[in-house]
Amino acid sequence: MKAKFSALLSRYISYWKRAFDFKGCANRKEYWQPLIVNGIISLLIANVATMAAVNSGGSADLTNYYYFIMFWGALNTIPSLSINARRLRDAGTSVWWAPYFFIDRLVIKNLPSELAVTGKAVYYIGLVYLIYLLAQPSKIQNA
């Protein structure tokens, strides 16, 4: 168990150290394990904000928590893009799929309402395909 935690911690540290490495490769474990750790950290931050609101009877000023959540998301933007690019390259796919996760925030939210439903449907279909690509086994040897 200790060896598995050590490997997980090593991969998570590598996620941050290689934040600006867009040219390398990342196998499935190097991709998915930091993603899961970041998800857990995000849930913990959200739970702390929720508990602060509940314990104050709903009168707590959650502005600082929201700023911290936004800061955490912004801090993860570049490492997330780079690990997506490395994982897609390792899976033998175009790295231009890497910024796809951000399309919803940048494009679809600004579509007129008559196009928003279609835009969301296309986005989610593409998102499922991107997750499929990220789950593919490594095609590059000695990465």
Coordinates of N, CA and C in Angstrom, one line a residue:
M1 N 0.8 -1.2 0.0 CA 0.0 0.0 0.0 C 0.9 1.3 0.0
K2 N 2.0 1.2 0.8 CA 2.9 2.3 0.9 C 3.5 2.6 -0.5
A3 N 3.9 1.6 -1.2 CA 4.5 1.7 -2.5 C 3.5 2.3 -3.5
K4 N 2.2 2.0 -3.4 CA 1.2 2.5 -4.4 C 1.0 4.0 -4.1
F5 N 1.0 4.4 -2.8 CA 0.8 5.8 -2.4 C 2.0 6.6 -2.9
S6 N 3.2 6.0 -2.7 CA 4.5 6.7 -3.1 C 4.5 6.9 -4.6
A7 N 4.0 5.9 -5.4 CA 3.9 6.1 -6.9 C 2.9 7.1 -7.2
L8 N 1.8 7.1 -6.5 CA 0.7 8.1 -6.8 C 1.3 9.5 -6.5
L9 N 1.9 9.7 -5.4 CA 2.5 11.0 -5.0 C 3.6 11.4 -6.0
S10 N 4.4 10.5 -6.5 CA 5.4 10.7 -7.5 C 4.8 11.2 -8.8
R11 N 3.7 10.6 -9.2 CA 3.0 11.0 -10.4 C 2.4 12.4 -10.3
Y12 N 1.8 12.7 -9.1 CA 1.2 14.0 -8.9 C 2.3 15.1 -8.9
I13 N 3.4 14.8 -8.3 CA 4.5 15.8 -8.3 C 5.0 16.0 -9.7
S14 N 5.1 15.0 -10.5 CA 5.5 15.1 -11.9 C 4.5 15.9 -12.7
Y15 N 3.2 15.8 -12.3 CA 2.2 16.6 -13.0 C 2.5 18.1 -12.9
W16 N 2.9 18.5 -11.7 CA 3.2 19.9 -11.5 C 4.6 20.3 -12.0
K17 N 5.6 19.4 -11.9 CA 6.9 19.7 -12.4 C 6.9 19.8 -14.0
R18 N 6.1 19.0 -14.6 CA 6.1 19.0 -16.1 C 4.9 19.9 -16.6
A19 N 4.6 20.9 -15.9 CA 3.4 21.7 -16.3 C 3.6 22.4 -17.6
F20 N 4.8 22.7 -18.0 CA 5.0 23.4 -19.3 C 5.7 22.5 -20.3
D21 N 5.6 21.2 -20.1 CA 6.1 20.2 -21.0 C 5.0 19.8 -22.0
F22 N 4.9 20.4 -23.1 CA 3.9 20.0 -24.1 C 4.4 19.0 -25.1
K23 N 5.7 18.7 -25.1 CA 6.3 17.8 -26.1 C 6.5 16.4 -25.7
G24 N 6.4 16.1 -24.4 CA 6.7 14.7 -24.0 C 5.4 13.8 -24.1
C25 N 5.5 12.7 -23.4 CA 4.3 11.8 -23.4 C 3.9 11.5 -22.0
A26 N 2.7 11.0 -21.8 CA 2.2 10.6 -20.5 C 1.4 9.3 -20.7
N27 N 1.7 8.3 -19.9 CA 0.9 7.1 -20.0 C -0.4 7.2 -19.3
R28 N -1.2 6.2 -19.3 CA -2.5 6.4 -18.6 C -2.4 6.6 -17.1
K29 N -1.5 6.0 -16.4 CA -1.4 6.2 -15.0 C -0.9 7.7 -14.7
E30 N 0.0 8.1 -15.5 CA 0.5 9.5 -15.3 C -0.6 10.5 -15.6
Y31 N -1.6 10.2 -16.4 CA -2.6 11.1 -16.7 C -3.8 11.0 -15.7
W32 N -4.3 9.8 -15.5 CA -5.5 9.6 -14.7 C -5.3 9.8 -13.2
Q33 N -4.2 9.4 -12.7 CA -4.0 9.5 -11.2 C -3.9 11.0 -10.8
P34 N -3.2 11.9 -11.4 CA -3.3 13.3 -11.0 C -4.6 13.9 -11.2
L35 N -5.3 13.4 -12.2 CA -6.7 13.9 -12.5 C -7.6 13.6 -11.3
I36 N -7.5 12.3 -10.8 CA -8.3 11.9 -9.7 C -7.9 12.7 -8.4
V37 N -6.6 12.9 -8.2 CA -6.2 13.6 -7.0 C -6.7 15.1 -7.1
N38 N -6.6 15.7 -8.2 CA -7.2 17.1 -8.4 C -8.7 17.1 -8.1
G39 N -9.4 16.1 -8.6 CA -10.8 16.0 -8.3 C -11.1 15.9 -6.8
I40 N -10.3 15.1 -6.1 CA -10.5 14.9 -4.7 C -10.3 16.2 -4.0
I41 N -9.2 16.9 -4.4 CA -8.8 18.2 -3.8 C -10.0 19.2 -4.0
S42 N -10.5 19.2 -5.2 CA -11.6 20.2 -5.6 C -12.8 19.9 -4.8
L43 N -13.1 18.6 -4.6 CA -14.3 18.2 -3.7 C -14.1 18.6 -2.3
L44 N -12.9 18.5 -1.8 CA -12.6 18.9 -0.4 C -12.8 20.4 -0.2
I45 N -12.3 21.2 -1.2 CA -12.4 22.6 -1.2 C -13.9 23.0 -1.2
A46 N -14.7 22.4 -2.1 CA -16.1 22.6 -2.1 C -16.8 22.2 -0.8
N47 N -16.4 21.1 -0.2 CA -17.0 20.7 1.0 C -16.7 21.6 2.2
V48 N -15.5 22.2 2.2 CA -15.2 23.1 3.3 C -16.1 24.4 3.1
A49 N -16.2 24.8 1.9 CA -17.1 26.0 1.6 C -18.5 25.7 2.0
T50 N -19.0 24.5 1.7 CA -20.4 24.2 2.0 C -20.6 24.1 3.6
M51 N -19.6 23.4 4.2 CA -19.7 23.3 5.7 C -19.7 24.7 6.3
A52 N -18.9 25.6 5.8 CA -18.8 27.0 6.4 C -20.2 27.7 6.2
A53 N -20.9 27.4 5.1 CA -22.2 28.0 4.9 C -23.2 27.4 5.8
V54 N -23.2 26.1 6.0 CA -24.1 25.4 6.8 C -23.9 25.8 8.3
N55 N -22.7 25.8 8.7 CA -22.4 26.1 10.1 C -22.7 27.6 10.5
S56 N -22.8 28.4 9.5 CA -23.1 29.8 9.8 C -24.6 30.1 9.6
G57 N -25.3 29.1 9.4 CA -26.8 29.3 9.1 C -27.1 29.9 7.8
G58 N -26.2 29.8 6.9 CA -26.4 30.4 5.5 C -26.0 31.8 5.4
S59 N -25.4 32.4 6.5 CA -25.1 33.8 6.4 C -23.6 34.1 6.2
A60 N -22.8 33.0 6.0 CA -21.4 33.2 5.8 C -21.1 33.8 4.5
D61 N -20.0 34.6 4.5 CA -19.5 35.2 3.3 C -18.5 34.2 2.7
L62 N -19.0 33.6 1.6 CA -18.2 32.6 0.9 C -17.3 33.1 -0.2
T63 N -17.2 34.4 -0.2 CA -16.4 35.0 -1.3 C -15.0 34.5 -1.3
N64 N -14.3 34.4 -0.1 CA -12.9 33.9 -0.1 C -12.8 32.5 -0.6
Y65 N -13.8 31.6 -0.3 CA -13.8 30.3 -0.8 C -14.0 30.2 -2.3
Y66 N -14.8 31.1 -2.8 CA -15.0 31.1 -4.3 C -13.7 31.6 -5.0
Y67 N -13.1 32.6 -4.4 CA -11.8 33.0 -4.9 C -10.8 31.9 -4.9
F68 N -10.8 31.2 -3.8 CA -9.8 30.1 -3.7 C -10.1 29.0 -4.8
I69 N -11.4 28.7 -5.0 CA -11.8 27.7 -6.0 C -11.4 28.2 -7.4
M70 N -11.6 29.5 -7.6 CA -11.2 30.0 -8.9 C -9.7 30.0 -9.1
F71 N -9.0 30.3 -8.0 CA -7.5 30.3 -8.0 C -7.0 28.9 -8.3
W72 N -7.6 27.9 -7.7 CA -7.3 26.5 -7.9 C -7.5 26.1 -9.3
G73 N -8.6 26.5 -9.9 CA -8.9 26.1 -11.3 C -7.9 26.8 -12.2
A74 N -7.6 28.1 -12.0 CA -6.7 28.8 -12.8 C -5.3 28.2 -12.7
L75 N -4.9 27.8 -11.5 CA -3.6 27.2 -11.3 C -3.4 25.9 -12.1
N76 N -4.5 25.2 -12.2 CA -4.5 23.9 -12.9 C -4.7 24.0 -14.4
T77 N -4.9 25.1 -15.0 CA -5.2 25.3 -16.4 C -4.0 24.8 -17.3
I78 N -2.8 25.4 -17.0 CA -1.7 25.0 -17.9 C -1.2 23.6 -17.7
P79 N -1.1 23.1 -16.4 CA -0.7 21.7 -16.2 C -1.7 20.8 -16.9
S80 N -3.0 21.1 -16.8 CA -4.0 20.3 -17.4 C -3.9 20.2 -18.9
L81 N -3.7 21.4 -19.5 CA -3.5 21.4 -21.0 C -2.2 20.6 -21.4
S82 N -1.2 20.7 -20.6 CA 0.1 20.0 -21.0 C -0.1 18.5 -20.8
I83 N -0.7 18.1 -19.7 CA -0.8 16.6 -19.6 C -1.8 16.0 -20.6
N84 N -2.8 16.8 -20.9 CA -3.7 16.4 -22.0 C -3.0 16.2 -23.3
A85 N -2.1 17.2 -23.6 CA -1.4 17.1 -24.9 C -0.4 15.9 -24.8
R86 N 0.3 15.7 -23.7 CA 1.2 14.6 -23.6 C 0.5 13.2 -23.7
R87 N -0.7 13.1 -23.0 CA -1.5 11.9 -23.1 C -2.0 11.6 -24.5
L88 N -2.5 12.6 -25.2 CA -3.0 12.4 -26.5 C -1.8 12.0 -27.5
R89 N -0.7 12.6 -27.3 CA 0.5 12.2 -28.1 C 0.9 10.8 -27.8
D90 N 0.9 10.4 -26.6 CA 1.2 9.0 -26.2 C 0.2 8.0 -26.8
A91 N -1.0 8.4 -26.9 CA -2.1 7.5 -27.4 C -2.1 7.6 -29.0
G92 N -1.2 8.3 -29.5 CA -1.1 8.4 -31.0 C -2.1 9.2 -31.7
T93 N -2.6 10.2 -31.0 CA -3.7 11.1 -31.5 C -3.2 12.5 -31.6
S94 N -4.0 13.3 -32.3 CA -3.6 14.8 -32.5 C -3.7 15.5 -31.1
V95 N -2.7 16.3 -30.8 CA -2.7 17.0 -29.6 C -3.6 18.2 -29.6
W96 N -4.2 18.5 -30.8 CA -5.1 19.6 -30.9 C -6.5 19.3 -30.2
W97 N -6.7 18.1 -29.7 CA -7.8 17.8 -28.9 C -7.6 18.3 -27.4
A98 N -6.4 18.6 -27.1 CA -6.1 19.0 -25.7 C -6.9 20.2 -25.1
P99 N -7.1 21.2 -25.8 CA -7.9 22.4 -25.3 C -9.4 22.2 -25.3
Y100 N -9.9 21.0 -25.8 CA -11.3 20.8 -26.0 C -12.1 21.0 -24.7
F101 N -11.5 20.7 -23.5 CA -12.3 20.8 -22.3 C -12.7 22.2 -22.0
F102 N -12.0 23.2 -22.6 CA -12.2 24.6 -22.3 C -13.2 25.2 -23.3
I103 N -13.6 24.5 -24.3 CA -14.6 25.0 -25.3 C -15.9 25.4 -24.7
D104 N -16.4 24.6 -23.7 CA -17.6 24.9 -23.1 C -17.6 26.3 -22.4
R105 N -16.5 26.5 -21.7 CA -16.4 27.8 -21.0 C -16.2 29.0 -21.9
L106 N -15.5 28.8 -23.0 CA -15.1 29.9 -23.9 C -16.1 30.2 -25.0
V107 N -16.7 29.1 -25.5 CA -17.5 29.3 -26.7 C -19.0 29.0 -26.4
I108 N -19.4 27.9 -25.9 CA -20.8 27.5 -25.8 C -21.6 28.4 -24.9
K109 N -21.0 28.8 -23.8 CA -21.7 29.7 -22.9 C -22.0 31.0 -23.5
N110 N -21.4 31.4 -24.6 CA -21.6 32.7 -25.3 C -22.5 32.5 -26.6
L111 N -23.0 31.3 -26.8 CA -23.8 31.1 -28.0 C -25.2 31.7 -27.8
P112 N -25.9 32.2 -28.8 CA -27.3 32.6 -28.7 C -28.1 31.4 -28.2
S113 N -29.2 31.7 -27.5 CA -30.0 30.6 -26.9 C -30.5 29.6 -27.9
E114 N -30.8 30.0 -29.2 CA -31.3 29.0 -30.1 C -30.2 28.1 -30.6
L115 N -29.0 28.4 -30.4 CA -27.9 27.5 -30.8 C -27.3 26.8 -29.6
A116 N -27.6 27.2 -28.4 CA -27.0 26.6 -27.2 C -27.2 25.2 -27.1
V117 N -28.4 24.7 -27.3 CA -28.8 23.3 -27.1 C -28.0 22.4 -28.1
T118 N -27.9 22.8 -29.4 CA -27.2 22.1 -30.4 C -25.7 22.1 -30.0
G119 N -25.2 23.3 -29.6 CA -23.8 23.4 -29.3 C -23.4 22.5 -28.1
K120 N -24.3 22.5 -27.1 CA -24.0 21.6 -26.0 C -24.0 20.1 -26.4
A121 N -24.9 19.7 -27.3 CA -25.0 18.3 -27.7 C -23.7 18.0 -28.5
V122 N -23.3 18.9 -29.3 CA -22.0 18.6 -30.1 C -20.8 18.6 -29.1
Y123 N -20.8 19.5 -28.2 CA -19.7 19.5 -27.2 C -19.7 18.2 -26.4
Y124 N -20.8 17.7 -25.9 CA -20.8 16.5 -25.1 C -20.4 15.2 -26.0
I125 N -20.8 15.2 -27.2 CA -20.4 14.1 -28.1 C -18.9 14.1 -28.2
G126 N -18.4 15.3 -28.5 CA -16.9 15.5 -28.6 C -16.2 15.2 -27.3
L127 N -16.8 15.5 -26.2 CA -16.2 15.2 -24.9 C -16.1 13.7 -24.6
V128 N -17.2 13.0 -25.0 CA -17.1 11.5 -24.8 C -16.0 10.9 -25.7
Y129 N -15.9 11.5 -27.0 CA -14.8 11.0 -27.9 C -13.5 11.3 -27.3
L130 N -13.3 12.5 -26.7 CA -12.0 12.9 -26.1 C -11.6 12.0 -25.0
I131 N -12.6 11.6 -24.1 CA -12.3 10.7 -23.0 C -11.9 9.4 -23.5
Y132 N -12.6 8.9 -24.6 CA -12.2 7.7 -25.3 C -10.8 7.7 -25.7
L133 N -10.4 8.8 -26.4 CA -9.0 9.0 -26.8 C -8.0 8.9 -25.7
L134 N -8.4 9.6 -24.6 CA -7.5 9.7 -23.4 C -7.3 8.3 -22.7
A135 N -8.3 7.4 -22.9 CA -8.3 6.1 -22.3 C -7.5 5.1 -23.1
Q136 N -7.1 5.4 -24.3 CA -6.5 4.5 -25.2 C -5.1 4.1 -24.7
P137 N -4.6 2.8 -25.0 CA -3.3 2.4 -24.5 C -2.2 3.2 -25.3
S138 N -1.0 3.2 -24.7 CA 0.1 3.9 -25.3 C 0.4 3.3 -26.6
K139 N 0.7 4.1 -27.6 CA 1.2 3.7 -28.9 C 2.6 4.0 -29.1
I140 N 3.2 4.9 -28.3 CA 4.6 5.3 -28.4 C 5.4 4.5 -27.4
Q141 N 6.4 3.8 -27.9 CA 7.2 2.9 -27.1 C 8.3 3.8 -26.5
N142 N 8.7 3.3 -25.3 CA 9.8 4.0 -24.5 C 9.6 5.5 -24.3
A143 N 8.3 5.8 -23.9 CA 8.0 7.2 -23.7 C 8.5 7.6 -22.3

